[in-house]
Structures are given as C-alpha cells and as structure tokens.
Amino acid sequence: MSKQLFPPGFLWGTATSAYQIEGAVHEDGRGPSIWDDFCRIKGAIRDGSDGSIACDHYHRYAEDVALMRSLGVQAYRFSVAWPRVLPQGRGAINQKGLDFYQRLVDALLEAGIRPFVTLYHWDLPSALNAQGGWTNRDSAGWFADYAAVMVRALGDRVKDWITLNEPWCSAYLGYELGKHAPGYRDRTLAARAAHHLLLAHGMATQAIRAAGDAQTRVGITLNFAPNLPATDSEADRKAAAEAPDWLYEPFAEPIFTGAYNARVLEQLGGAVEIRAGDLATIATRLDFLGVNYYTATLISAERGVVNDDNPEYTLMGWQIRPQGLYALLMRLHHDTRGQLPIYITENGASFEDTVVDGHVHDERRVAYLRAHIAAVHRAIQDGADVRGYFVWSLLDNFEWDWGYQQFFGLVRVDYTTQARLIKDSGYFYREVIANNGLV
Ligand code: IFM
C-alpha cells in the first residue's frame, strides 16, 4: 500500500476527560458533581465503581505528560472539572482547583504539547443540579460565566477551547434514558436540557471570545454515528439518506444553520421555550468543529437499522465502520461549505487487553486506528478541511456507566498500583506521528 501522508502541520493528539482520569474528588476544595452523586446510586455503574481515584491523574499528571512526550504527542485534549474550579458552580473561585490546571498547562507547554481545553465533559456541579441543572434556562448563563473564569485564568497560554463535549449524551443519556448522570428518565427534561446546552454553548462561545485574544479559537465537540446504507442498492441508499439522524439534526444542524428542522421542532415542541434570538446565539460563528466518531448506523430499506450483518465489534458492542468516518467528514464538509475546520477530537476502540511478558499486543486496536486514520486521509484528499486527530484515549480510564470494564487507552493502567504501560497501539501511534501518517 502506498504511503498516506498528512498535510504539514496536521496535529496528532490524545484526549481524556476530568472525571474519567483525575480522581482526587475530595481534594483541595473540589465540590461534588452529578457523577459523584450518580455513582452512589445502586446499579448505576455496572461494576459498582466510581471516579474517586480513577487514574490518579490529579497527582500523576507530570508522569502522564512525560508519557505523551515520549510518544511524540503534539496536542492534548483534556477537560476541566467545573466543580474543582467553582465548587458551587458559580460564585467563589477555588484557587487550588484552578492551580491544578495551571500546573497541567505549564507542564504541557514545557513538553511542547498544545493544550485543547474542553470546558464541560459531563461533570456538572451538584449545587447547580439542585437548581435544575441543564433543565434550568439559567444554566446557559452559569456556563458562560464559568467559561470566562477559565479563559481569564488560562487564556494567555491556552488558545484552543471546546465548550461542550457531546451534548447529545448530556441531554439524552442523562435526562431521558437514565444511563448517565443525573440519571433521569423524562423526555421533557431531556428536550429542555438539549436546548439549554446549545444555548450555553453559544453564550460561552461569545464569553470565551470576549475574555480571550486574537489567537483564541473556539469550537464544540459533537458525537456522530452517521447513517450508512446496509448495501449498495438504490433502495438502501435512499433509506439511509432519508432516515432521521438524531445525533446530527438536533445539534450540528442548528449550530450550522441557526434553525431546528421540522422533525426536531416536533420533538422539542412544547417541552421547552425557544425565545427569539436563541437560535442566533446557538449559531454563533465557530473556529472549528470537534468530531467524535466511533461507529456508524447501518440502514436497510427492508429491515431498518441493521445490527446483524456479521460486522466486527469492539468491546463496547459498537460496529467497526471506518467508512462511516469518511462519509461523515464529507457530509460535514458539504454542509459547512468547507468553511469550518474540523478536528477529530475522539476516535478509538475498547478491546480487552492482556499483558504478556510486560507487553500488550493489542493488534485489534492498532487495526482500528489504522483504518480510521486512513479514512481521515481519504477525506482530506477529497477536500475535507481536517486539521488534527486525537485518539481516545491516552489512558484506560473510568468509562462512565461501564466503570472500569472498558479499555480505550494507548496506555494501560493497573488500577491497583497505578502503573502505566504503553500498549503496542501507543508505539504504533508514535510511528504515525513521527511519519505524519501511515507508511
Ligand atoms: O469515554 C467516552 C468519552 O467520555 C466521550 N466519548 C465517548 C467515549 C467512549 O465511550
């Protein structure tokens, strides 16, 4: 196979999030979050665990930065725990919490690694949940204020800001399906949360720009699982093109167009007050879009969503469909008329790993990454403006309702000793970075 080299300056990174790796939930004045509360509900987390220690990254961040440096990683996407900085969600700043992120950013810059900061990766302060959380319209303003606090503190060194991670998950897994914190099962609440999250994103985008400087860039990270035709038949292609896409339509579309389509309006209808000006705020101009991609949805004209055509699955039970990433990038390129640079802010796979003589030979994860990186390369060749790629994840970590039973890391974590071990996929990624592509 010929080499697949990326454009000069293409950015190779890794990603994590605060609650999944930091631990230290009771330290240095951090306030509780909805995930601390949710993990205490019996049966909420499959292995009964929580993120109170996780990868102990709060204490081991220097070692983790050194690990990234040893792999040649060029950018690191991490999230800030809102309740570490504002224990009540608003009001008094917890300086010690802020200091942690100062130390982390300094260590990254010292290692030559560009920080991408996500402001919200699901750990809402419990104090705000007590006031309705995202179902309360005021949440948009709370979030914008918190965003400004962070940019004022780190904006001299951090230039790349991501408002929200996967608002679909926050709204629907959190408020309708009860699988994520805060664990509610109520459609109306989910619709409200979805709209307020988008409003929060728009207001925070404006607040970040106001507090930042000319180099400040703002984006949002959305999760996608695009519809693909189950076969190449015309009927399947038509069915896939016409099927609703509940990840794309309620989030990407209003951000791009400043409008909800009729299907989404019907779904939100009545549940939430959409005020004049909301959609213009939601569509505030962005500097980039963050794309999280793991899998696609196969649609057949006859059978609807197809899960059984002998696909390969990851340990999450997700079909491995690199062609979906290519299709998605081309659609985004088309829908944004090539005007919005894209970063793949998450892509990766969970598989069960075994340690053999001190090594993890995770060839399935290597194959997954190779196929998806090739798909990104193809999209760039065909015109998509993709600027970077972040592997999810740097470390094995706390996988939400799965607890510690999923393994996405390039680096294995032994949770009894906290020892880190670079897997073969980590060494593979080091080569990708060194070569700026697949050779
Ligand atoms: O671990 C999560 C992450 O927090 C958000 N995106 C998907 C990942 C894998 O499920």
Short mmCIF file of C-alpha atoms and ligand atoms in Angstrom, two decimals:
data_model
loop_
_atom_site.label_atom_id
_atom_site.label_comp_id
_atom_site.label_asym_id
_atom_site.label_seq_id
_atom_site.Cartn_x
_atom_site.Cartn_y
_atom_site.Cartn_z
CA MET A 1 0.00 0.00 0.00
CA SER A 2 1.26 3.49 -0.79
CA LYS A 3 2.10 5.94 1.96
CA GLN A 4 -0.69 8.05 3.37
CA LEU A 5 0.98 11.22 4.50
CA PHE A 6 -0.93 14.12 6.05
CA PRO A 7 -0.58 17.82 5.28
CA PRO A 8 2.28 19.60 7.05
CA GLY A 9 1.12 20.96 10.41
CA PHE A 10 -1.57 18.29 10.85
CA LEU A 11 -1.93 17.86 14.60
CA TRP A 12 -1.69 14.46 16.30
CA GLY A 13 -3.13 14.32 19.79
CA THR A 14 -4.68 12.26 22.53
CA ALA A 15 -7.79 13.00 24.60
CA THR A 16 -9.12 12.40 28.11
CA SER A 17 -11.70 13.94 30.44
CA ALA A 18 -11.53 15.08 34.05
CA TYR A 19 -13.89 12.70 35.84
CA GLN A 20 -12.57 9.72 33.90
CA ILE A 21 -8.94 10.14 34.99
CA GLU A 22 -8.34 12.74 37.70
CA GLY A 23 -9.59 11.11 40.90
CA ALA A 24 -8.95 13.34 43.97
CA VAL A 25 -12.63 14.17 44.15
CA HIS A 26 -12.42 15.32 47.76
CA GLU A 27 -9.14 17.17 47.49
CA ASP A 28 -8.19 20.81 47.57
CA GLY A 29 -11.73 22.11 47.85
CA ARG A 30 -13.31 20.42 44.81
CA GLY A 31 -17.10 20.43 45.09
CA PRO A 32 -19.27 17.39 44.26
CA SER A 33 -20.50 16.75 40.73
CA ILE A 34 -23.51 14.90 39.38
CA TRP A 35 -21.21 11.97 38.57
CA ASP A 36 -20.12 11.62 42.21
CA ASP A 37 -23.82 11.50 43.10
CA PHE A 38 -24.86 9.20 40.26
CA CYS A 39 -22.16 6.63 41.06
CA ARG A 40 -23.67 6.23 44.52
CA ILE A 41 -26.98 5.01 43.08
CA LYS A 42 -27.13 1.23 43.36
CA GLY A 43 -26.87 -0.40 39.95
CA ALA A 44 -25.99 2.79 38.08
CA ILE A 45 -22.43 1.68 37.35
CA ARG A 46 -22.02 -1.89 36.13
CA ASP A 47 -19.05 -2.72 38.36
CA GLY A 48 -20.22 -0.55 41.25
CA SER A 49 -17.19 1.70 40.90
CA ASP A 50 -16.76 5.48 40.68
CA GLY A 51 -14.20 8.07 39.62
CA SER A 52 -12.94 8.91 43.10
CA ILE A 53 -9.45 7.61 42.33
CA ALA A 54 -9.62 6.68 38.62
CA CYS A 55 -6.11 7.08 37.14
CA ASP A 56 -5.00 9.36 39.96
CA HIS A 57 -4.04 11.82 37.26
CA TYR A 58 -4.50 14.73 39.67
CA HIS A 59 -1.30 13.58 41.39
CA ARG A 60 0.35 11.89 38.41
CA TYR A 61 -0.21 14.47 35.70
CA ALA A 62 3.53 15.09 35.31
CA GLU A 63 4.13 11.41 34.61
CA ASP A 64 1.25 11.40 32.12
CA VAL A 65 2.60 14.44 30.31
CA ALA A 66 6.02 12.75 30.16
CA LEU A 67 4.35 9.67 28.67
CA MET A 68 2.78 11.79 25.95
CA ARG A 69 6.07 13.46 25.28
CA SER A 70 7.75 10.06 24.92
CA LEU A 71 5.18 9.17 22.23
CA GLY A 72 5.73 12.43 20.41
CA VAL A 73 2.13 13.56 21.02
CA GLN A 74 1.66 17.12 19.74
CA ALA A 75 -1.65 18.10 21.33
CA TYR A 76 -3.63 17.05 24.37
CA ARG A 77 -7.35 17.48 24.79
CA PHE A 78 -8.38 17.41 28.45
CA SER A 79 -11.39 18.75 30.30
CA VAL A 80 -11.70 20.98 33.31
CA ALA A 81 -13.83 19.76 36.20
CA TRP A 82 -16.20 22.67 36.70
CA PRO A 83 -16.72 21.85 40.43
CA ARG A 84 -12.96 21.82 41.02
CA VAL A 85 -12.80 25.47 39.99
CA LEU A 86 -16.24 26.63 41.16
CA PRO A 87 -17.31 24.20 43.91
CA GLN A 88 -20.82 25.70 43.92
CA GLY A 89 -20.89 26.05 40.16
CA ARG A 90 -20.89 29.82 40.41
CA GLY A 91 -19.57 32.47 42.74
CA ALA A 92 -16.38 31.87 44.71
CA ILE A 93 -13.40 30.51 42.79
CA ASN A 94 -11.42 27.68 44.36
CA GLN A 95 -7.87 28.83 43.70
CA LYS A 96 -6.35 25.43 44.47
CA GLY A 97 -8.52 23.82 41.81
CA LEU A 98 -7.52 26.42 39.29
CA ASP A 99 -3.87 25.94 40.25
CA PHE A 100 -4.04 22.29 39.19
CA TYR A 101 -4.95 23.28 35.64
CA GLN A 102 -2.25 25.97 35.69
CA ARG A 103 0.33 23.31 36.56
CA LEU A 104 -1.01 20.95 33.91
CA VAL A 105 -0.95 23.59 31.17
CA ASP A 106 2.55 24.68 32.13
CA ALA A 107 3.76 21.07 32.05
CA LEU A 108 2.20 20.55 28.61
CA LEU A 109 3.73 23.68 27.15
CA GLU A 110 7.08 22.76 28.66
CA ALA A 111 6.79 19.41 26.86
CA GLY A 112 5.88 21.13 23.59
CA ILE A 113 2.29 19.81 23.68
CA ARG A 114 -0.57 22.11 22.63
CA PRO A 115 -3.47 22.12 25.10
CA PHE A 116 -7.07 21.85 23.86
CA VAL A 117 -9.36 22.53 26.81
CA THR A 118 -12.89 21.15 26.98
CA LEU A 119 -14.95 23.13 29.47
CA TYR A 120 -17.73 20.62 30.02
CA HIS A 121 -17.29 16.88 29.82
CA TRP A 122 -20.35 15.93 31.86
CA ASP A 123 -19.38 16.72 35.47
CA LEU A 124 -21.94 19.39 36.36
CA PRO A 125 -21.55 20.77 39.91
CA SER A 126 -24.16 19.11 42.16
CA ALA A 127 -25.08 22.54 43.52
CA LEU A 128 -26.31 23.53 40.06
CA ASN A 129 -28.18 20.28 39.61
CA ALA A 130 -30.06 21.14 42.78
CA GLN A 131 -31.32 24.20 40.88
CA GLY A 132 -32.48 22.12 37.91
CA GLY A 133 -29.14 21.69 36.16
CA TRP A 134 -29.42 21.94 32.38
CA THR A 135 -33.22 21.95 32.57
CA ASN A 136 -32.99 25.43 34.08
CA ARG A 137 -32.55 28.09 31.39
CA ASP A 138 -30.21 29.98 33.72
CA SER A 139 -27.68 27.17 33.21
CA ALA A 140 -26.63 28.83 29.96
CA GLY A 141 -25.50 31.93 31.83
CA TRP A 142 -23.83 29.91 34.60
CA PHE A 143 -21.81 28.09 31.99
CA ALA A 144 -20.81 31.25 30.12
CA ASP A 145 -19.60 32.81 33.40
CA TYR A 146 -17.54 29.71 34.21
CA ALA A 147 -16.08 29.75 30.68
CA ALA A 148 -14.95 33.35 31.17
CA VAL A 149 -13.31 32.43 34.50
CA MET A 150 -11.29 29.74 32.75
CA VAL A 151 -10.23 31.91 29.83
CA ARG A 152 -9.15 34.69 32.17
CA ALA A 153 -7.05 32.17 34.11
CA LEU A 154 -5.51 30.17 31.25
CA GLY A 155 -6.14 32.20 28.12
CA ASP A 156 -2.62 33.58 27.95
CA ARG A 157 -1.37 30.01 27.30
CA VAL A 158 -4.42 28.09 26.07
CA LYS A 159 -5.71 29.17 22.67
CA ASP A 160 -7.99 26.23 21.74
CA TRP A 161 -11.25 25.99 23.66
CA ILE A 162 -14.05 23.46 23.34
CA THR A 163 -17.30 24.45 25.01
CA LEU A 164 -19.17 21.15 25.39
CA ASN A 165 -18.37 17.52 24.84
CA GLU A 166 -21.21 15.54 23.21
CA PRO A 167 -24.27 17.50 24.38
CA TRP A 168 -26.44 14.69 22.97
CA CYS A 169 -25.12 12.42 25.72
CA SER A 170 -25.62 15.03 28.42
CA ALA A 171 -29.22 15.64 27.37
CA TYR A 172 -30.48 12.23 26.28
CA LEU A 173 -28.36 9.71 28.21
CA GLY A 174 -28.59 11.95 31.26
CA TYR A 175 -32.20 13.14 31.27
CA GLU A 176 -34.19 10.74 29.10
CA LEU A 177 -32.51 7.33 29.20
CA GLY A 178 -31.22 7.49 32.77
CA LYS A 179 -27.91 5.86 31.80
CA HIS A 180 -25.74 8.82 32.69
CA ALA A 181 -25.83 11.42 35.45
CA PRO A 182 -28.10 12.88 36.64
CA GLY A 183 -29.97 9.68 35.77
CA TYR A 184 -33.44 10.99 34.96
CA ARG A 185 -35.97 9.35 32.66
CA ASP A 186 -38.07 12.15 31.35
CA ARG A 187 -38.43 13.26 27.75
CA THR A 188 -39.50 16.74 28.60
CA LEU A 189 -36.48 17.32 30.80
CA ALA A 190 -34.21 15.98 28.05
CA ALA A 191 -35.66 18.35 25.46
CA ARG A 192 -35.14 21.27 27.80
CA ALA A 193 -31.60 20.20 28.61
CA ALA A 194 -30.78 19.82 24.90
CA HIS A 195 -31.88 23.36 24.07
CA HIS A 196 -30.23 24.91 27.11
CA LEU A 197 -26.97 23.08 26.43
CA LEU A 198 -26.91 24.57 22.94
CA LEU A 199 -27.74 27.99 24.32
CA ALA A 200 -24.96 27.56 26.88
CA HIS A 201 -22.59 26.67 24.07
CA GLY A 202 -23.48 29.80 22.11
CA MET A 203 -23.23 32.11 25.12
CA ALA A 204 -19.95 30.53 26.21
CA THR A 205 -18.53 30.92 22.71
CA GLN A 206 -19.18 34.64 22.96
CA ALA A 207 -17.82 34.81 26.52
CA ILE A 208 -14.63 32.97 25.53
CA ARG A 209 -14.03 35.38 22.66
CA ALA A 210 -14.69 38.37 24.90
CA ALA A 211 -12.22 37.13 27.53
CA GLY A 212 -9.64 35.83 25.04
CA ASP A 213 -7.38 37.45 22.48
CA ALA A 214 -6.91 37.45 18.72
CA GLN A 215 -5.41 33.93 18.83
CA THR A 216 -8.32 32.43 20.78
CA ARG A 217 -10.17 29.70 18.89
CA VAL A 218 -13.49 28.19 19.94
CA GLY A 219 -15.24 25.00 18.95
CA ILE A 220 -17.70 22.40 20.17
CA THR A 221 -17.33 18.63 20.17
CA LEU A 222 -20.28 16.62 18.87
CA ASN A 223 -20.71 12.86 18.65
CA PHE A 224 -21.91 11.28 15.43
CA ALA A 225 -22.93 7.82 14.22
CA PRO A 226 -23.92 8.56 10.62
CA ASN A 227 -26.47 6.53 8.72
CA LEU A 228 -24.90 4.31 6.09
CA PRO A 229 -26.76 2.17 3.54
CA ALA A 230 -26.59 -1.51 4.52
CA THR A 231 -25.90 -2.42 0.88
CA ASP A 232 -25.16 -0.51 -2.28
CA SER A 233 -28.71 -0.99 -3.56
CA GLU A 234 -30.63 2.10 -4.54
CA ALA A 235 -33.36 1.30 -2.02
CA ASP A 236 -30.89 1.10 0.88
CA ARG A 237 -29.13 4.25 -0.21
CA LYS A 238 -32.44 6.10 -0.31
CA ALA A 239 -33.47 4.70 3.08
CA ALA A 240 -30.18 5.78 4.67
CA ALA A 241 -30.40 9.26 3.16
CA GLU A 242 -33.98 9.73 4.39
CA ALA A 243 -33.70 8.18 7.86
CA PRO A 244 -33.61 10.64 10.74
CA ASP A 245 -30.25 11.24 12.31
CA TRP A 246 -30.90 12.07 15.95
CA LEU A 247 -27.27 12.86 16.64
CA TYR A 248 -26.83 15.24 13.73
CA GLU A 249 -30.14 17.05 13.35
CA PRO A 250 -30.75 18.43 16.85
CA PHE A 251 -27.15 19.60 17.41
CA ALA A 252 -24.98 20.06 14.30
CA GLU A 253 -27.79 21.48 12.19
CA PRO A 254 -28.86 24.39 14.42
CA ILE A 255 -25.21 25.25 15.04
CA PHE A 256 -24.58 25.39 11.28
CA THR A 257 -27.85 26.91 10.13
CA GLY A 258 -29.39 28.77 13.07
CA ALA A 259 -32.59 26.71 12.82
CA TYR A 260 -34.10 23.48 14.10
CA ASN A 261 -35.65 21.40 11.35
CA ALA A 262 -39.31 20.34 11.50
CA ARG A 263 -38.54 16.90 12.94
CA VAL A 264 -36.50 18.38 15.78
CA LEU A 265 -39.03 21.11 16.46
CA GLU A 266 -41.72 18.49 16.78
CA GLN A 267 -39.56 16.58 19.24
CA LEU A 268 -38.75 19.67 21.30
CA GLY A 269 -42.23 21.02 20.77
CA GLY A 270 -43.98 22.27 23.86
CA ALA A 271 -41.30 20.96 26.20
CA VAL A 272 -39.03 23.95 26.00
CA GLU A 273 -39.39 27.65 25.50
CA ILE A 274 -37.35 28.75 22.50
CA ARG A 275 -37.01 32.50 22.72
CA ALA A 276 -36.34 34.93 19.91
CA GLY A 277 -32.61 35.19 19.45
CA ASP A 278 -31.82 31.76 20.92
CA LEU A 279 -31.03 30.21 17.58
CA ALA A 280 -28.83 33.10 16.50
CA THR A 281 -26.87 32.63 19.74
CA ILE A 282 -26.63 28.89 19.14
CA ALA A 283 -25.25 29.56 15.66
CA THR A 284 -22.55 31.95 16.89
CA ARG A 285 -19.63 31.61 14.49
CA LEU A 286 -17.13 28.87 15.40
CA ASP A 287 -13.45 28.49 14.62
CA PHE A 288 -13.60 24.71 14.42
CA LEU A 289 -15.81 21.69 14.91
CA GLY A 290 -14.74 18.76 17.09
CA VAL A 291 -15.90 15.40 15.77
CA ASN A 292 -16.14 12.31 17.94
CA TYR A 293 -16.51 9.19 15.85
CA TYR A 294 -16.63 5.55 16.90
CA THR A 295 -19.24 3.80 14.77
CA ALA A 296 -21.95 4.18 12.16
CA THR A 297 -25.62 3.16 11.88
CA LEU A 298 -26.44 0.76 9.04
CA ILE A 299 -29.84 1.31 7.44
CA SER A 300 -31.65 -1.17 5.21
CA ALA A 301 -34.82 -0.30 3.28
CA GLU A 302 -36.42 -3.56 4.33
CA ARG A 303 -35.09 -4.08 7.83
CA GLY A 304 -34.47 -0.57 9.18
CA VAL A 305 -31.44 -0.33 11.47
CA VAL A 306 -29.30 -3.41 10.86
CA ASN A 307 -27.07 -4.83 13.54
CA ASP A 308 -26.58 -8.37 12.36
CA ASP A 309 -24.72 -8.48 9.08
CA ASN A 310 -21.62 -10.05 10.57
CA PRO A 311 -19.78 -6.88 11.45
CA GLU A 312 -16.77 -6.66 13.67
CA TYR A 313 -17.48 -5.19 17.09
CA THR A 314 -15.44 -3.50 19.77
CA LEU A 315 -15.88 -4.43 23.43
CA MET A 316 -18.46 -1.63 23.68
CA GLY A 317 -20.56 -3.58 21.17
CA TRP A 318 -20.00 -0.91 18.51
CA GLN A 319 -19.65 -1.93 14.87
CA ILE A 320 -16.31 -1.10 13.30
CA ARG A 321 -17.11 1.08 10.29
CA PRO A 322 -14.23 3.31 9.18
CA GLN A 323 -16.12 4.18 6.00
CA GLY A 324 -18.64 6.00 8.22
CA LEU A 325 -15.94 8.43 9.29
CA TYR A 326 -15.12 9.19 5.68
CA ALA A 327 -18.80 9.69 4.82
CA LEU A 328 -19.33 11.90 7.86
CA LEU A 329 -16.36 14.13 7.10
CA MET A 330 -17.54 14.60 3.53
CA ARG A 331 -21.05 15.43 4.71
CA LEU A 332 -19.74 17.98 7.22
CA HIS A 333 -17.52 19.47 4.55
CA HIS A 334 -20.54 19.80 2.30
CA ASP A 335 -22.93 21.12 4.96
CA THR A 336 -20.48 23.78 6.15
CA ARG A 337 -19.46 24.66 2.57
CA GLY A 338 -15.87 23.86 3.51
CA GLN A 339 -15.85 26.87 5.87
CA LEU A 340 -15.37 25.11 9.21
CA PRO A 341 -12.07 23.41 10.06
CA ILE A 342 -12.52 20.02 11.71
CA TYR A 343 -10.60 18.22 14.40
CA ILE A 344 -11.34 14.60 15.13
CA THR A 345 -11.48 15.16 18.89
CA GLU A 346 -12.10 11.47 19.70
CA ASN A 347 -11.64 8.21 17.88
CA GLY A 348 -10.53 4.92 19.31
CA ALA A 349 -11.62 1.49 20.44
CA SER A 350 -12.09 -0.56 23.55
CA PHE A 351 -10.87 -4.14 23.49
CA GLU A 352 -9.91 -6.49 26.28
CA ASP A 353 -6.14 -6.40 26.69
CA THR A 354 -3.76 -8.92 28.15
CA VAL A 355 -0.27 -8.35 29.41
CA VAL A 356 2.21 -10.90 28.09
CA ASP A 357 5.78 -10.62 29.33
CA GLY A 358 5.29 -6.96 30.10
CA HIS A 359 3.71 -6.12 26.72
CA VAL A 360 0.19 -5.51 25.45
CA HIS A 361 -0.07 -6.74 21.87
CA ASP A 362 -3.34 -5.00 21.05
CA GLU A 363 -3.38 -5.62 17.32
CA ARG A 364 -7.14 -5.07 17.00
CA ARG A 365 -6.80 -1.55 18.40
CA VAL A 366 -3.88 -0.92 16.04
CA ALA A 367 -6.00 -2.13 13.10
CA TYR A 368 -8.92 0.07 14.19
CA LEU A 369 -6.75 3.16 14.44
CA ARG A 370 -5.01 2.45 11.15
CA ALA A 371 -8.30 2.05 9.28
CA HIS A 372 -9.78 5.22 10.74
CA ILE A 373 -6.66 7.30 10.16
CA ALA A 374 -6.76 6.07 6.55
CA ALA A 375 -10.39 7.21 6.31
CA VAL A 376 -9.41 10.69 7.54
CA HIS A 377 -6.61 10.77 4.99
CA ARG A 378 -9.01 9.90 2.20
CA ALA A 379 -11.43 12.64 3.28
CA ILE A 380 -8.62 15.20 3.28
CA GLN A 381 -7.61 14.06 -0.20
CA ASP A 382 -11.22 14.65 -1.26
CA GLY A 383 -11.26 18.18 0.12
CA ALA A 384 -12.33 17.95 3.77
CA ASP A 385 -10.56 20.51 5.97
CA VAL A 386 -9.43 18.23 8.80
CA ARG A 387 -6.68 19.79 10.91
CA GLY A 388 -5.98 17.18 13.55
CA TYR A 389 -6.79 13.83 15.11
CA PHE A 390 -6.99 12.91 18.81
CA VAL A 391 -7.00 9.29 19.93
CA TRP A 392 -9.47 8.43 22.63
CA SER A 393 -7.83 7.80 24.90
CA LEU A 394 -4.40 8.40 26.31
CA LEU A 395 -5.14 6.12 29.27
CA ASP A 396 -7.51 3.32 30.14
CA ASN A 397 -9.99 5.06 32.39
CA PHE A 398 -13.40 5.22 34.07
CA GLU A 399 -15.86 4.54 31.26
CA TRP A 400 -18.99 6.07 32.83
CA ASP A 401 -21.79 3.53 33.39
CA TRP A 402 -19.35 0.72 32.47
CA GLY A 403 -16.97 1.61 35.26
CA TYR A 404 -13.50 0.14 34.70
CA GLN A 405 -14.66 -2.59 32.33
CA GLN A 406 -13.71 -0.86 29.09
CA PHE A 407 -10.20 -0.18 27.82
CA PHE A 408 -9.71 2.62 25.32
CA GLY A 409 -6.16 3.59 26.27
CA LEU A 410 -2.98 3.68 24.25
CA VAL A 411 -1.59 3.21 27.73
CA ARG A 412 -2.80 0.52 30.11
CA VAL A 413 -3.40 1.47 33.73
CA ASP A 414 -3.09 -1.05 36.52
CA TYR A 415 -5.65 0.33 38.95
CA THR A 416 -4.12 -1.41 41.99
CA THR A 417 -0.64 0.07 41.51
CA GLN A 418 -1.47 2.92 39.09
CA ALA A 419 1.43 1.68 36.93
CA ARG A 420 1.23 2.82 33.30
CA LEU A 421 2.23 0.51 30.43
CA ILE A 422 2.38 1.68 26.83
CA LYS A 423 0.50 -0.76 24.60
CA ASP A 424 1.58 -1.70 21.08
CA SER A 425 -1.08 0.78 19.85
CA GLY A 426 0.82 3.52 21.69
CA TYR A 427 4.01 2.59 19.86
CA PHE A 428 2.08 2.37 16.60
CA TYR A 429 0.73 5.88 17.20
CA ARG A 430 4.24 7.13 17.96
CA GLU A 431 5.24 5.95 14.46
CA VAL A 432 2.21 7.58 12.87
CA ILE A 433 3.12 10.87 14.50
CA ALA A 434 6.82 10.60 13.60
CA ASN A 435 5.92 9.86 9.96
CA ASN A 436 2.99 12.30 9.84
CA GLY A 437 0.81 9.50 8.52
CA LEU A 438 0.74 5.85 7.58
CA VAL A 439 3.76 4.39 5.86
O1 IFM B 1 -15.31 7.67 27.19
C1 IFM B 1 -16.18 8.33 26.31
C2 IFM B 1 -15.94 9.82 26.35
O2 IFM B 1 -16.06 10.33 27.62
C3 IFM B 1 -16.92 10.52 25.46
N1 IFM B 1 -16.94 9.94 24.14
C4 IFM B 1 -17.03 8.52 24.03
C5 IFM B 1 -16.01 7.84 24.90
C6 IFM B 1 -16.12 6.32 24.78
O3 IFM B 1 -17.39 5.90 25.17
#
